[in-house]
Structure formats: structure tokens, C-alpha cells
PDB file of C-alpha atoms in Angstrom:
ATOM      1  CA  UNK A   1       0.000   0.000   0.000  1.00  0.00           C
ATOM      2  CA  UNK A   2       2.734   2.595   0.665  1.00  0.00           C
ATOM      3  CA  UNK A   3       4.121   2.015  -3.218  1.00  0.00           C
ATOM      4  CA  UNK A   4       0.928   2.650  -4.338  1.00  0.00           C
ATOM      5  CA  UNK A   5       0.537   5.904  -2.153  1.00  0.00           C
ATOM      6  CA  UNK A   6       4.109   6.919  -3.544  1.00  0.00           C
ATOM      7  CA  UNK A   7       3.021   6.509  -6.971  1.00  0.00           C
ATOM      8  CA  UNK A   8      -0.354   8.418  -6.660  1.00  0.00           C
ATOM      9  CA  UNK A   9       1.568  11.317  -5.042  1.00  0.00           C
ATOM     10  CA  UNK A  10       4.303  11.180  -8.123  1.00  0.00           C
ATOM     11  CA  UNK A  11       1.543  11.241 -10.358  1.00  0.00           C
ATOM     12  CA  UNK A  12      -0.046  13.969  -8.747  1.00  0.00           C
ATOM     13  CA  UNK A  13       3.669  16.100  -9.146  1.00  0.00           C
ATOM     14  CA  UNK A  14       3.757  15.200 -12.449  1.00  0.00           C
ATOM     15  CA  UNK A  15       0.643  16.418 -13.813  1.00  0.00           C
ATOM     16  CA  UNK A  16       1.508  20.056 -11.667  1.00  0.00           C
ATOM     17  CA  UNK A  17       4.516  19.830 -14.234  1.00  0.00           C
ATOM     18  CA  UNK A  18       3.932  18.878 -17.451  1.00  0.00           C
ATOM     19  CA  UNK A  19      -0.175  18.921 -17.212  1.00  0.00           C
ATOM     20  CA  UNK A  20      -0.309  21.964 -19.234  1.00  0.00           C
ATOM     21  CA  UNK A  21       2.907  22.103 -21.202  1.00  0.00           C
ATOM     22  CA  UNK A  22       3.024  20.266 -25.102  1.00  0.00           C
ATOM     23  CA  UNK A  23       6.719  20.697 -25.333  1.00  0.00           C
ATOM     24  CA  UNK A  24       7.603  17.336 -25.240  1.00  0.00           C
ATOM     25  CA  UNK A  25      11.701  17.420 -24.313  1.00  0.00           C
ATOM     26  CA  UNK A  26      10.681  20.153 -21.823  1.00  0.00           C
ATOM     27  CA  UNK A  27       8.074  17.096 -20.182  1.00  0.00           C
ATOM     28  CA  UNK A  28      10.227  14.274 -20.635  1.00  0.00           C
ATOM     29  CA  UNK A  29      13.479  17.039 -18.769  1.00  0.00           C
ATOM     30  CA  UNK A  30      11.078  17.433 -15.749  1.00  0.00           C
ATOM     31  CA  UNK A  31       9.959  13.755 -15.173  1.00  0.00           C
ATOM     32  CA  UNK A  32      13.340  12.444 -15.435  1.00  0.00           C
ATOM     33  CA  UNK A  33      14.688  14.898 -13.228  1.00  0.00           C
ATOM     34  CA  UNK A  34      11.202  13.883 -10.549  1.00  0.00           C
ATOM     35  CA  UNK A  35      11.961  10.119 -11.166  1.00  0.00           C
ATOM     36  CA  UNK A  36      15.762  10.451 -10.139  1.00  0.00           C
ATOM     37  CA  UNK A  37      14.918  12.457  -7.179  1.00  0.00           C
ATOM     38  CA  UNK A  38      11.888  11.105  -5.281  1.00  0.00           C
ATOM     39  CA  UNK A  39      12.659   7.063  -6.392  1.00  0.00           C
ATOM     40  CA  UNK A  40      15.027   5.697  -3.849  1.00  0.00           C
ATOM     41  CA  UNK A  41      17.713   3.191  -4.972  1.00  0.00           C
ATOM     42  CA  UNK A  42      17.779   4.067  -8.531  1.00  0.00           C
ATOM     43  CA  UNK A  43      20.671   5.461 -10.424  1.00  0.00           C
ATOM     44  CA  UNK A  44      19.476   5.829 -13.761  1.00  0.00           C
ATOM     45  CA  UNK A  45      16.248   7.793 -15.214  1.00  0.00           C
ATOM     46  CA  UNK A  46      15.457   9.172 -18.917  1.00  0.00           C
ATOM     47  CA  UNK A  47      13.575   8.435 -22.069  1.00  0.00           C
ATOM     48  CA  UNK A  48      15.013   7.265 -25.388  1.00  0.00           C
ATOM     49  CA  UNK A  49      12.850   8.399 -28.339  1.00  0.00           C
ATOM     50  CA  UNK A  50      11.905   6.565 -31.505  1.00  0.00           C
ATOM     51  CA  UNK A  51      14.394   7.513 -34.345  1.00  0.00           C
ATOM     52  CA  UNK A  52      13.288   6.850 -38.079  1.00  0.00           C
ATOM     53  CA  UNK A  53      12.144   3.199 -37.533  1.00  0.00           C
ATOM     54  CA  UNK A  54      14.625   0.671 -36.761  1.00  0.00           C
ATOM     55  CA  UNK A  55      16.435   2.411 -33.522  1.00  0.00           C
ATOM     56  CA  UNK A  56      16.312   4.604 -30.267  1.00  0.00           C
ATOM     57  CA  UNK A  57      17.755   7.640 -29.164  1.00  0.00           C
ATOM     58  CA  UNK A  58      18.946   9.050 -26.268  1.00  0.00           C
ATOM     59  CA  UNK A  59      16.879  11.857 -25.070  1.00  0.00           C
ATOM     60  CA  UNK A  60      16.319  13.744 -21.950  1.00  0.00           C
ATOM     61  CA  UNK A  61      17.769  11.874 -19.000  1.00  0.00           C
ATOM     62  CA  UNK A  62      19.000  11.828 -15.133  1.00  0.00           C
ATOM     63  CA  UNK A  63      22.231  10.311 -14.308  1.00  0.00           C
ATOM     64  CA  UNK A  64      25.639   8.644 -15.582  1.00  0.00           C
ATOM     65  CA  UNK A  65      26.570   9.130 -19.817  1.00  0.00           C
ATOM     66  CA  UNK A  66      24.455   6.495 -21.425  1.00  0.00           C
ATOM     67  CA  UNK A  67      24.649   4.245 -24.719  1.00  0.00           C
ATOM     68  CA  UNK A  68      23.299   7.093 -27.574  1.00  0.00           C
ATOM     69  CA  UNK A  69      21.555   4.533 -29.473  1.00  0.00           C
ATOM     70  CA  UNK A  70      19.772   1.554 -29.503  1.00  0.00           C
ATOM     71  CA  UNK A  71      18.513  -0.581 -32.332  1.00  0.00           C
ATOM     72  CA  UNK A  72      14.629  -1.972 -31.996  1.00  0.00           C
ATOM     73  CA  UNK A  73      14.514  -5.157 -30.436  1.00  0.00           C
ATOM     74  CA  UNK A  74      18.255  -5.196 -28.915  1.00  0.00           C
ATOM     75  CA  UNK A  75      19.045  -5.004 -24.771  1.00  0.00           C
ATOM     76  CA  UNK A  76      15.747  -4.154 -22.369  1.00  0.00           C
ATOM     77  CA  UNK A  77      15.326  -0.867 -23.837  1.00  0.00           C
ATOM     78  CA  UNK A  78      14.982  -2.229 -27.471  1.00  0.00           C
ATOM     79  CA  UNK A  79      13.220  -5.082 -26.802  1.00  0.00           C
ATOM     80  CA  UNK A  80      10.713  -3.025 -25.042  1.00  0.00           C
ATOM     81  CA  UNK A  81      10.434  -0.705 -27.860  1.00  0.00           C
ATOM     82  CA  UNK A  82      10.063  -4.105 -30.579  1.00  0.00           C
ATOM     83  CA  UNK A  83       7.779  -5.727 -28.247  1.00  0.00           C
ATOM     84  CA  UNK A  84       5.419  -2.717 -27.201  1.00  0.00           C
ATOM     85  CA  UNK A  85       5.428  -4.187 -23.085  1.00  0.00           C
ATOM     86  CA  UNK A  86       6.884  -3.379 -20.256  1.00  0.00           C
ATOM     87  CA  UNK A  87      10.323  -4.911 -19.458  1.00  0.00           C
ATOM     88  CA  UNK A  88      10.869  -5.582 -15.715  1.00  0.00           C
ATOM     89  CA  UNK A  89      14.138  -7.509 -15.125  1.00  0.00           C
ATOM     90  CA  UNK A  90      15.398  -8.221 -11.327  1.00  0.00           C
ATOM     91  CA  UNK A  91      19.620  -8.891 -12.826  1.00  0.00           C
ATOM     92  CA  UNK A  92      20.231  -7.308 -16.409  1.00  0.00           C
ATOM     93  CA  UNK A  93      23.329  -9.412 -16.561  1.00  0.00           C
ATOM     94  CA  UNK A  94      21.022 -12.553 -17.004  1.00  0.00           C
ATOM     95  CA  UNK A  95      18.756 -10.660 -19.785  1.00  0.00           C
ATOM     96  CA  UNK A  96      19.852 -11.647 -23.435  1.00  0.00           C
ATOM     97  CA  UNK A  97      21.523  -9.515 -25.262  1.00  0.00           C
ATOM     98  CA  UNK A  98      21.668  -6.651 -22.208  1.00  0.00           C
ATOM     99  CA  UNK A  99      23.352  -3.744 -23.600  1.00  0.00           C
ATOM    100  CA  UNK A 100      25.614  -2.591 -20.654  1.00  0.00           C
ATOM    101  CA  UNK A 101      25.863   1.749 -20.682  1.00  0.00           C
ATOM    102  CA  UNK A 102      26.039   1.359 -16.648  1.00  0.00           C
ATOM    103  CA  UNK A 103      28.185  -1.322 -15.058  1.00  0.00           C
ATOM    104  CA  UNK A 104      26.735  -0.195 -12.241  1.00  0.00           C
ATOM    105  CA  UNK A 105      23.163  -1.044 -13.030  1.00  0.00           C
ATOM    106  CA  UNK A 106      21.911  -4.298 -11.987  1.00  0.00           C
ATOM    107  CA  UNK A 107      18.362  -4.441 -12.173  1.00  0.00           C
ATOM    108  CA  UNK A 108      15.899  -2.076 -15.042  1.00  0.00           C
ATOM    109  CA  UNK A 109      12.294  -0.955 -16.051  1.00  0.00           C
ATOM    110  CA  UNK A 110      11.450   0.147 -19.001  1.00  0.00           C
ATOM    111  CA  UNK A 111       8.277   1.120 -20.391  1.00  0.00           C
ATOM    112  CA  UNK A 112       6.523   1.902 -23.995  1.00  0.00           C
ATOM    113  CA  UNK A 113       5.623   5.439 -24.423  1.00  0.00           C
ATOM    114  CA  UNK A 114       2.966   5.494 -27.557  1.00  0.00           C
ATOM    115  CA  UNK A 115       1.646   8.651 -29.564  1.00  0.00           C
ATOM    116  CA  UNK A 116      -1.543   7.451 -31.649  1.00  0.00           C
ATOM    117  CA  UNK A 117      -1.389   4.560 -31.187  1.00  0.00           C
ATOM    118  CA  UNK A 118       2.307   3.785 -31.974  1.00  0.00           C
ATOM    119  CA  UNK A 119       5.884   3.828 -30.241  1.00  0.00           C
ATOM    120  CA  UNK A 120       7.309   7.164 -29.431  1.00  0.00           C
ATOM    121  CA  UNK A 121       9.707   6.803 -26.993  1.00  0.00           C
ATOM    122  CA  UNK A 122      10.381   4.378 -23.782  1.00  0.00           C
ATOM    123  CA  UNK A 123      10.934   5.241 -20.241  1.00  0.00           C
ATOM    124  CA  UNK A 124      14.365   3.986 -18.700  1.00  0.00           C
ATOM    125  CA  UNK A 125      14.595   3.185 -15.045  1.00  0.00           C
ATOM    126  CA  UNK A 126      18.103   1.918 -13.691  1.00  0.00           C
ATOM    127  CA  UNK A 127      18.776   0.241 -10.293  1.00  0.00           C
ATOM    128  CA  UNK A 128      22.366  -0.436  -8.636  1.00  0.00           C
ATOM    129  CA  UNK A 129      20.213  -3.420  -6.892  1.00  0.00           C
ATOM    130  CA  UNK A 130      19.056  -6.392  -8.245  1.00  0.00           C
ATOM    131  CA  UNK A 131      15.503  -7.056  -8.071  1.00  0.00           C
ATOM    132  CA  UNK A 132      14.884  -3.695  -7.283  1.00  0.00           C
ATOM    133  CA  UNK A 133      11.701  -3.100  -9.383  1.00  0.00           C
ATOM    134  CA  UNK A 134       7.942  -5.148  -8.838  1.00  0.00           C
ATOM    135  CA  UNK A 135       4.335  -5.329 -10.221  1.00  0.00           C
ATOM    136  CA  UNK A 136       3.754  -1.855  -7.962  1.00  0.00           C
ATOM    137  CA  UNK A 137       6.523  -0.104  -9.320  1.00  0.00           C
ATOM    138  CA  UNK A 138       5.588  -1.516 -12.704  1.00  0.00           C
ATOM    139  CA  UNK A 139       1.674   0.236 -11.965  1.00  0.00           C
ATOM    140  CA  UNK A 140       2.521   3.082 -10.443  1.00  0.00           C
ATOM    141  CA  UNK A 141       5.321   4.010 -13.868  1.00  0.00           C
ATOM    142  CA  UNK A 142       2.968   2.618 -16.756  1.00  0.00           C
ATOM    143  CA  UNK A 143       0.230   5.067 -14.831  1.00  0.00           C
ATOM    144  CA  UNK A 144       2.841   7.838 -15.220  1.00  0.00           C
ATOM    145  CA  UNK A 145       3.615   7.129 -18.519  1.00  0.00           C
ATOM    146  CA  UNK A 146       0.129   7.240 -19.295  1.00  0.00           C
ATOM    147  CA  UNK A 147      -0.034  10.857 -17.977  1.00  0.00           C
ATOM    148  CA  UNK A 148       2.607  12.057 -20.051  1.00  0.00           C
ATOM    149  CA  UNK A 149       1.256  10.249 -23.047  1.00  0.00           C
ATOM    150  CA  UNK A 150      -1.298  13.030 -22.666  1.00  0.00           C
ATOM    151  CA  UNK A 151       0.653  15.471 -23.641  1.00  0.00           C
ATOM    152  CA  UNK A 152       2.194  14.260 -26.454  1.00  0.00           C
TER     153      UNK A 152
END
């Protein structure tokens, strides 16, 4: 009960930010930057957006450098993007074909951002901890993603 109170008061912050504002780098700026600094034990938060048809891009993002792009269907990012769900994976080192940009990073969400009805961009959650994301976390993020779908 107290993820799902965390998530309903994130939501809450993030429609104050980007409820009235169409800019979509501007939105995607501000709820990386509220992701990184009210999620505990993360160190890793930003979108990559979908570039021509076959690969991602690095957009707007909290924390270390990260990988610039990412082909469709390739590392938890990719195969998000290729498959349209939500990747939740406790130890990234076990996932096939992880694409490493944090050594650090040990455990990752990542989740479909669509605009009419088709891939725009994915959300990108990084943990130092392994198993660090669950079905509540996995909720309470698709239920912010669907808030900034929104705006798009």
C-alpha cells in the first residue's frame, strides 16, 4: 500500500509539471529529473525516443553518460520498444543480449511510451540493486507514462 501511495503522489507532481505544457523534451526534462529524485535506490532515469524506424535515441535523462543509441529489439530498452510491453528484469546481466551503458546497473524498467497509437519513446529506469523493481513499481510508472502520453 505505501508504493501505491508513492506513486499516486508522483503522479499527482507530475501532472503540476507537465499537465499543461506540449513541449515534449521540456516534459520528458522534468519527469526524469522527478523520477531520479523522489525514487530511492535508482541510479538511472530518462527516455530514449523513436528515431526513423529501426532504432532509439537518447533523449532527456538523469544520471551517468548512457549508450546514444539503440537498435529496436536489442538489450531491455529495445526489446521493449520491438515488443510494445513493459520490461521488468530483477539482474540485467542474465537478460539476453543486455546492452551494458552502466556497469553499475543491476536491475531495469522500461516502459513503452505510444503517440496514436504507436511507439514514441520508452521510459528507462536503472537500479544499482538487483531485483529492485515489482508489479507496484511496474503500476505506479505505466500510470505515469500514461499521464505524459497526454501530452504528447
Amino acid at each position: 500500500m505505501q508504493k501505491k501511495k508513492f506513486y499516486d503522489t508522483l503522479s499527482l507532481q507530475a501532472q503540476a509539471l507537465i499537465g499543461d505544457e506540449h513541449n515534449y523534451i521540456a516534459n520528458m526534462a522534468n519527469l526524469s529529473a522527478l523520477l531520479f529524485t523522489s525514487m530511492e535506490d535508482i541510479n538511472w532515469a530518462g527516455f530514449y525516443l523513436l528515431d526513423g524506424t529501426d532504432e532509439l535515441v537518447l533523449g532527456p535523462f538523469q544520471g551517468n553518460p548512457a549508450c546514444i543509441r539503440i537498435p529496436l529489439g536489442k538489450g531491455v530498452c529495445g526489446t521493449a520498444a520491438a515488443e510494445l510491453t513493459t520490461q521488468l528484469v530483477e539482474d540485467v546481466h542474465s537478460f539476453d543480449g543486455h546492452i551494458a551503458c552502466d556497469a553499475a546497473s543491476n536491475s531495469e524498467i522500461v516502459i513503452p511510451v505510444m503517440r496514436n497509437g504507436e511507439l514514441f519513446a520508452v521510459l528507462d529506469i536503472d537500479s544499482p540493486s538487483l531485483a529492485r523493481f515489482d508489479d507496484e513499481d511496474k503500476m505506479g510508472l505505466e500510470a505515469l507514462v500514461k499521464c505524459f502520453e497526454g501530452t504528447l
